[in-house]
Amino acid sequence: MRSRSAVLAALAATAALVLAGCGGVGGGGAPGGGLAPNTGEQGVNDINELPRDQVADGGDLRFPLDALPDNYNRNQVDGTLRDGKFVMDPLMPHAFDALADGTVAVNTDYFTSIELTSESPQVVTYTINPEANWDDGTPITWVDLQAQWQAQNGTNEAFSVAGTTGYEDIVSVERGVDDKQAVATFGTVFAEWNSLFDNIYPASTNTDPATFNTGWQAQPLTTAGPFRVETVDATAQTITLVRNEAWWGEPAKLDRVVERDALADALANNEIDFYAIGSSVDLFQRSQGIPGVEVRQAAEPTYNHITFNGGEGAILADPALRRAIAQGIDRQVVTSALIGQIVPEATPLGSFLYTEGSANYVDHSAPVAFDPAAASAALDGLGWVSPGEGQVRTRDGQQLTLRYVTTAGNPISERISQLVQSQLATIGVGVEFVPAASADLFDQYVTPGDFDMVGFGWSGTPFPVTSTRNIYSTPGDQNYGNIGTPEIDALYAEAFVELDDAARAELGNEIDTLIWETMPQLPLYQSTGAYAVRDTLANFGAPGTADIDYVDSGFVAG
């Protein structure tokens, strides 16, 4: 089973995501220059929400990207960068919208209804908006959903798909009462069925594997959104989207969305309209000195962590050793050092499946709470002998020195790794840094398992069971540390077919408890969800768990 629903996040200062709501505070901040403490309040974002009649018609939103996507097909394995989501969301159909409270709602621009019409067998009926068309004039029909299922269900390996989860459980997608209705029948129950058809592409580009894999590399092809592509300039790393005159829904307020490779200084130079602050105290402090800019914040389902390598033959193959290492790392010190000036009273993340802001979040981290004395005792019990204070432990002639792969030149990655190195030294564990270029981090180190510890981030989704199974079950394409248990696999299998949301959440927390016992990773802190934003922007800023509303975003009228 393959999935990239939980996307990867590099530990960049601007929280750039590489493809797993709290009360927001605008502008002023809390005493001492920080934002108000993250309370984890659900259902709130910080976007200067205004009704459409108070948003001006026209204007350009100048949107910073880390880089243009390698592939504009977000269902293809190379199209999973989060920047690709920012580019393609205003252009492509998707079945559901993510909301600020962590739930989803049918996107009525594309579907008049999406319903679970049978549980045995599981059947989902998609009724397509009669007005919905591709920009070439072709109606969006059941054939588009059928072609997408066929491309993504894993039966034809010529399609290099980003994920098969859910699609592999469907046995047929057929015509319903007319061409504007698709009926999907499942051979196996798939509980989080509303995670499917998140990025719908036309059948014309989903039929041929070559078109699917490479046809979208240079630029988007046939689209169907409130915006359309005007120009793509690969040299300048800029894509310009313009209001789509063929759009059948409410017209976008903005004239254009200009997305470009840009650094944070571009905000002060009036070249972009916002930037992500992430974990960067420098960016936070600079934002407060830019006239007409305020900080907006809402808890995001994104967090930094350390992955351990527990594969066969790895020094950290023993879960007891991984737990001891975890007990030797003071996550609160790391959290305070990285984001304490931005979000005072921030605390470490205590769940692998749920982030703060989710109604299902429960902190299960107590078994590996920071306790250097207990960590040292556990290491003694495992036979790792300390030669003396300040020296690295040994066992059978081998030193307990861990290779920690870091992202070279990344101040966030470097700061975290230095803190961890210092803390582990006090319990006799050595840490050797292996700097990796950002472009090489996954291909050369993470994916092949060439590390003992490595830091990056996960960005979650509204579907935590679906999006994390591929990380913590075995085998899993994103289980980079090769750590898991049959018990975890069995609980995931049970949760995957549990249609009751509350019961599935209970199973999710059972899974989370077991993951803390196996210690495949160590969560550190959740993203601040803070953005420096022009104070004239409306319905835009810190979205929290919600999707960006490109139709209603714009500038305050008047």
XYZ file of C-alpha atoms in Angstrom, residues 50-57 538 555-558:
13
model
C -14.920 39.192 6.041
C -18.081 38.721 3.947
C -17.582 38.950 0.191
C -19.200 42.372 -0.061
C -16.442 43.790 2.140
C -13.684 42.387 -0.076
C -12.507 44.488 -3.015
C -12.912 43.228 -6.563
C -9.000 39.495 3.936
C -8.046 42.868 -0.103
C -10.279 44.828 2.238
C -12.615 47.113 0.287
C -12.535 50.862 0.790
